[in-house]
CSV table of C-alpha atoms in Angstrom, one decimal:
chain,number,residue,atom,x,y,z
U,1,GLU,CA,224.6,198.3,-162.5
U,2,PRO,CA,221.6,196.3,-161.3
U,3,GLU,CA,222.4,193.0,-159.7
U,4,VAL,CA,220.7,190.0,-158.0
U,5,THR,CA,221.0,190.0,-154.3
U,6,GLN,CA,220.6,187.2,-151.8
U,7,THR,CA,220.2,187.0,-148.1
U,8,PRO,CA,221.5,185.7,-145.8
U,9,SER,CA,225.0,185.0,-147.1
U,10,HIS,CA,225.3,182.1,-144.7
U,11,GLN,CA,222.6,180.2,-142.8
U,12,VAL,CA,223.2,177.6,-140.2
U,13,THR,CA,220.3,175.5,-139.1
U,14,GLN,CA,219.5,172.3,-137.3
U,15,MET,CA,218.3,169.2,-139.2
U,16,GLY,CA,214.5,169.2,-139.4
U,17,GLN,CA,214.2,173.0,-139.2
U,18,GLU,CA,212.6,175.1,-141.9
U,19,VAL,CA,214.7,177.7,-143.7
U,20,ILE,CA,213.8,180.5,-146.1
U,21,LEU,CA,216.4,181.8,-148.5
U,22,ARG,CA,215.7,185.2,-150.0
U,23,CYS,CA,216.5,186.7,-153.4
U,24,VAL,CA,215.8,190.0,-154.9
U,25,PRO,CA,216.0,189.6,-158.7
U,26,ILE,CA,216.8,192.4,-161.1
U,27,SER,CA,213.7,194.6,-161.3
U,28,ASN,CA,212.7,194.2,-164.9
U,29,HIS,CA,213.4,190.5,-165.1
U,30,LEU,CA,210.5,188.1,-165.6
U,31,TYR,CA,212.2,184.6,-165.2
U,32,PHE,CA,213.6,183.4,-161.9
U,33,TYR,CA,215.7,180.4,-161.0
U,34,TRP,CA,217.2,178.5,-158.1
U,35,TYR,CA,220.3,176.4,-158.4
U,36,ARG,CA,222.4,174.7,-155.8
U,37,GLN,CA,226.0,173.5,-155.5
U,38,ILE,CA,227.0,170.9,-153.0
U,39,LEU,CA,230.6,171.4,-152.0
U,40,GLY,CA,232.9,170.0,-154.7
U,41,GLN,CA,230.1,169.1,-157.0
U,42,LYS,CA,228.3,170.6,-160.0
U,43,VAL,CA,225.9,173.5,-159.9
U,44,GLU,CA,222.5,171.9,-160.3
U,45,PHE,CA,219.2,173.3,-161.4
U,46,LEU,CA,216.4,173.3,-158.9
U,47,VAL,CA,213.5,175.3,-160.3
U,48,SER,CA,212.4,178.0,-162.6
U,49,PHE,CA,209.5,180.4,-162.0
U,50,TYR,CA,207.6,182.7,-164.4
U,51,ASN,CA,204.3,184.5,-164.1
U,52,ASN,CA,203.9,183.5,-160.5
U,53,GLU,CA,204.1,179.8,-161.1
U,54,ILE,CA,206.8,177.1,-161.4
U,55,SER,CA,207.8,176.6,-165.0
U,56,GLU,CA,210.1,173.7,-164.6
U,57,LYS,CA,211.6,171.8,-161.7
U,58,SER,CA,214.3,169.1,-161.3
U,59,GLU,CA,214.0,165.8,-159.5
U,60,ILE,CA,215.9,167.4,-156.6
U,61,PHE,CA,213.0,169.8,-156.1
U,62,ASP,CA,210.7,167.5,-154.1
U,63,ASP,CA,207.9,168.3,-151.7
U,64,GLN,CA,210.3,169.7,-149.1
U,65,PHE,CA,211.0,172.6,-151.4
U,66,SER,CA,208.7,175.5,-152.4
U,67,VAL,CA,209.2,178.9,-154.1
U,68,GLU,CA,207.3,182.0,-153.8
U,69,ARG,CA,207.3,185.6,-155.0
U,70,PRO,CA,205.4,187.1,-152.1
U,71,ASP,CA,205.6,190.8,-152.8
U,72,GLY,CA,206.7,191.5,-156.4
U,73,SER,CA,210.3,192.0,-155.5
U,74,ASN,CA,211.5,189.1,-153.4
U,75,PHE,CA,211.8,185.5,-154.6
U,76,THR,CA,212.1,182.9,-151.9
U,77,LEU,CA,213.1,179.3,-151.6
U,78,LYS,CA,211.7,177.5,-148.6
U,79,ILE,CA,213.0,174.1,-147.4
U,80,ARG,CA,210.4,172.8,-145.0
U,81,SER,CA,212.4,170.2,-143.0
U,82,THR,CA,216.1,170.4,-143.8
U,83,LYS,CA,218.3,167.4,-144.1
U,84,LEU,CA,222.0,167.1,-143.8
U,85,GLU,CA,222.3,166.6,-147.6
U,86,ASP,CA,220.6,170.0,-148.1
U,87,SER,CA,223.9,171.6,-147.1
U,88,ALA,CA,225.0,173.5,-150.2
U,89,MET,CA,225.4,176.9,-151.8
U,90,TYR,CA,222.1,178.1,-153.2
U,91,PHE,CA,222.2,180.5,-156.1
U,92,CYS,CA,219.3,182.6,-157.3
U,93,ALA,CA,219.3,183.9,-160.9
U,94,SER,CA,217.0,186.0,-163.1
U,95,SER,CA,216.6,186.8,-166.7
U,96,ARG,CA,214.5,189.1,-168.8
U,97,ARG,CA,213.5,186.4,-171.2
U,98,ARG,CA,213.4,182.7,-171.4
U,99,GLY,CA,216.4,180.5,-171.4
U,100,GLY,CA,219.4,181.2,-173.6
U,101,LEU,CA,217.7,184.2,-175.3
U,102,ASP,CA,218.9,186.3,-172.5
U,103,GLU,CA,221.6,186.1,-169.9
U,104,GLN,CA,220.8,184.7,-166.5
U,105,PHE,CA,222.2,187.0,-163.9
U,106,PHE,CA,223.3,185.2,-160.7
U,107,GLY,CA,223.3,186.3,-157.1
U,108,PRO,CA,226.3,185.7,-154.8
U,109,GLY,CA,224.7,182.7,-153.2
U,110,THR,CA,223.6,181.6,-149.7
U,111,ARG,CA,225.7,179.0,-148.0
U,112,LEU,CA,223.3,176.7,-146.1
U,113,THR,CA,224.8,174.5,-143.4
U,114,VAL,CA,222.6,171.9,-141.9
U,115,LEU,CA,223.8,170.4,-138.6
N,1,ALA,CA,220.2,163.4,-170.3
N,2,GLN,CA,222.3,166.4,-171.0
N,3,THR,CA,225.7,166.4,-169.4
N,4,VAL,CA,228.6,168.8,-169.3
N,5,THR,CA,232.1,167.7,-168.4
N,6,GLN,CA,235.1,169.8,-167.4
N,7,SER,CA,238.1,167.5,-167.1
N,8,GLN,CA,240.5,170.1,-165.5
N,9,PRO,CA,239.7,170.7,-161.8
N,10,GLU,CA,242.5,173.2,-161.5
N,11,MET,CA,244.8,175.2,-163.8
N,12,SER,CA,247.3,177.9,-163.5
N,13,VAL,CA,248.8,180.4,-165.9
N,14,GLN,CA,251.4,183.1,-165.8
N,15,GLU,CA,250.1,186.7,-166.1
N,16,ALA,CA,250.0,187.8,-169.8
N,17,GLU,CA,250.1,184.2,-171.1
N,18,THR,CA,247.3,182.3,-172.8
N,19,VAL,CA,245.3,179.5,-171.2
N,20,THR,CA,242.7,177.1,-172.6
N,21,LEU,CA,240.0,175.5,-170.5
N,22,SER,CA,238.3,172.4,-171.8
N,23,CYS,CA,234.7,171.5,-171.8
N,24,THR,CA,232.8,168.7,-173.5
N,25,TYR,CA,229.0,168.2,-173.5
N,26,ASP,CA,226.5,165.7,-174.5
N,27,THR,CA,223.1,166.5,-175.8
N,28,SER,CA,220.6,164.9,-178.3
N,29,GLU,CA,219.2,168.4,-179.2
N,30,ASN,CA,220.1,170.3,-182.3
N,31,ASN,CA,219.4,173.7,-181.0
N,32,TYR,CA,221.2,174.7,-177.8
N,33,TYR,CA,223.4,177.3,-176.3
N,34,LEU,CA,226.7,177.0,-174.6
N,35,PHE,CA,228.1,179.3,-172.0
N,36,TRP,CA,231.2,180.0,-169.9
N,37,TYR,CA,230.6,181.6,-166.5
N,38,LYS,CA,233.2,183.0,-164.2
N,39,GLN,CA,232.9,183.0,-160.4
N,40,PRO,CA,235.6,185.1,-158.7
N,41,PRO,CA,236.2,184.2,-155.0
N,42,SER,CA,233.2,185.2,-152.9
N,43,ARG,CA,231.5,186.8,-155.8
N,44,GLN,CA,228.6,186.0,-158.0
N,45,MET,CA,228.8,184.1,-161.3
N,46,ILE,CA,229.0,186.3,-164.3
N,47,LEU,CA,228.6,185.4,-167.9
N,48,VAL,CA,231.9,185.4,-169.9
N,49,ILE,CA,230.8,184.3,-173.3
N,50,ARG,CA,227.9,182.6,-175.1
N,51,GLN,CA,227.7,180.5,-178.2
N,52,GLU,CA,224.6,179.5,-180.1
N,53,ALA,CA,225.0,176.0,-181.5
N,54,TYR,CA,223.6,176.9,-185.0
N,55,LYS,CA,226.3,179.5,-185.4
N,56,GLN,CA,229.5,178.1,-186.9
N,57,GLN,CA,231.6,181.2,-186.1
N,58,ASN,CA,233.3,181.0,-182.8
N,59,ALA,CA,232.2,183.6,-180.2
N,60,THR,CA,234.7,186.2,-179.1
N,61,GLU,CA,234.6,188.8,-176.3
N,62,ASN,CA,237.7,190.8,-176.0
N,63,ARG,CA,240.4,188.5,-174.5
N,64,PHE,CA,238.0,185.6,-174.3
N,65,SER,CA,237.2,183.3,-177.2
N,66,VAL,CA,235.9,179.8,-177.7
N,67,ASN,CA,236.7,176.9,-179.9
N,68,PHE,CA,233.3,175.4,-180.7
N,69,GLN,CA,233.6,172.0,-182.3
N,70,LYS,CA,230.0,170.9,-182.8
N,71,ALA,CA,230.7,167.4,-184.2
N,72,ALA,CA,233.0,166.7,-181.3
N,73,LYS,CA,230.7,168.3,-178.8
N,74,SER,CA,233.6,170.4,-177.5
N,75,PHE,CA,233.5,174.0,-176.3
N,76,SER,CA,236.8,175.2,-175.0
N,77,LEU,CA,237.5,178.7,-173.6
N,78,LYS,CA,240.7,180.5,-174.5
N,79,ILE,CA,241.9,183.4,-172.3
N,80,SER,CA,244.5,185.5,-173.9
N,81,ASP,CA,246.9,187.9,-172.1
N,82,SER,CA,245.7,186.5,-168.7
N,83,GLN,CA,245.3,189.1,-166.0
N,84,LEU,CA,245.3,188.6,-162.2
N,85,GLY,CA,241.6,189.5,-162.2
N,86,ASP,CA,240.9,186.4,-164.3
N,87,THR,CA,241.6,184.2,-161.2
N,88,ALA,CA,238.3,182.5,-160.6
N,89,MET,CA,236.2,179.3,-161.0
N,90,TYR,CA,235.1,178.9,-164.6
N,91,PHE,CA,232.0,176.9,-165.3
N,92,CYS,CA,230.9,175.6,-168.7
N,93,ALA,CA,227.2,175.3,-169.1
N,94,SER,CA,224.7,174.3,-171.7
N,95,LEU,CA,221.0,175.1,-172.3
N,96,ASN,CA,218.5,173.6,-174.7
N,97,TYR,CA,216.6,175.9,-176.9
N,98,GLY,CA,213.0,174.9,-177.1
N,99,GLY,CA,210.4,173.8,-174.5
N,100,SER,CA,212.7,174.3,-171.5
N,101,GLN,CA,212.2,177.5,-169.6
N,102,GLY,CA,216.0,177.8,-169.5
N,103,ASN,CA,217.7,175.7,-166.9
N,104,LEU,CA,221.4,175.6,-167.3
N,105,ILE,CA,223.3,172.4,-167.1
N,106,PHE,CA,226.7,173.1,-165.5
N,107,GLY,CA,230.1,171.3,-165.5
N,108,LYS,CA,232.0,170.9,-162.2
N,109,GLY,CA,234.1,173.9,-162.9
N,110,THR,CA,237.8,174.6,-163.4
N,111,LYS,CA,239.7,176.7,-160.8
N,112,LEU,CA,242.0,179.0,-162.7
N,113,SER,CA,244.9,180.8,-160.9
N,114,VAL,CA,246.7,183.5,-162.7
N,115,LYS,CA,250.2,184.0,-161.2
N,116,PRO,CA,252.2,187.2,-161.3
């Protein structure tokens, strides 16, 4: 059964460093999402992406964040200069169609630890 | 702003028994979807069940069913004949139908432990 994959499973970085989190969505899906979950808190929406551009983003998704689909299979989230408060689980998701019309399939997450 | 509240951080149930997880939400929209996602330990979130707000009939998926009370903005999940494999975090989520590209609004989750 096809699934969303994410690498790495755990990333440790120093404050101020750039990190790139990678996701491979399900191959026939057209909509891609990033969510994050700070330990003990809610899963929060960051950004959605369709047709090679951002469809929607939350207030969390500031200028330090960017997303890209560099090669037609990977979907990446870049944090340019990490802060301590960026430590969280980051989940990638994909769906065939928009929103609730189709299920969003989630990856296993990348745990980002900023020291 | 849309919010989803799960008031039970942790619950436990004996194998083969029934458990109900609570969820309330707040939205000003008329058209929306509600979901329950399951996240087993160290595994990805998977969709358990989905309810479209315009449908009055409660959704059912095998041992999982919901009690959707639109006026009360309540969306509880009932798990019948609980199995050890049901042990997981359960997240309630909502999504507005309409202009949004589909970002889910999640609750904080309920950690369910099924005991043998």
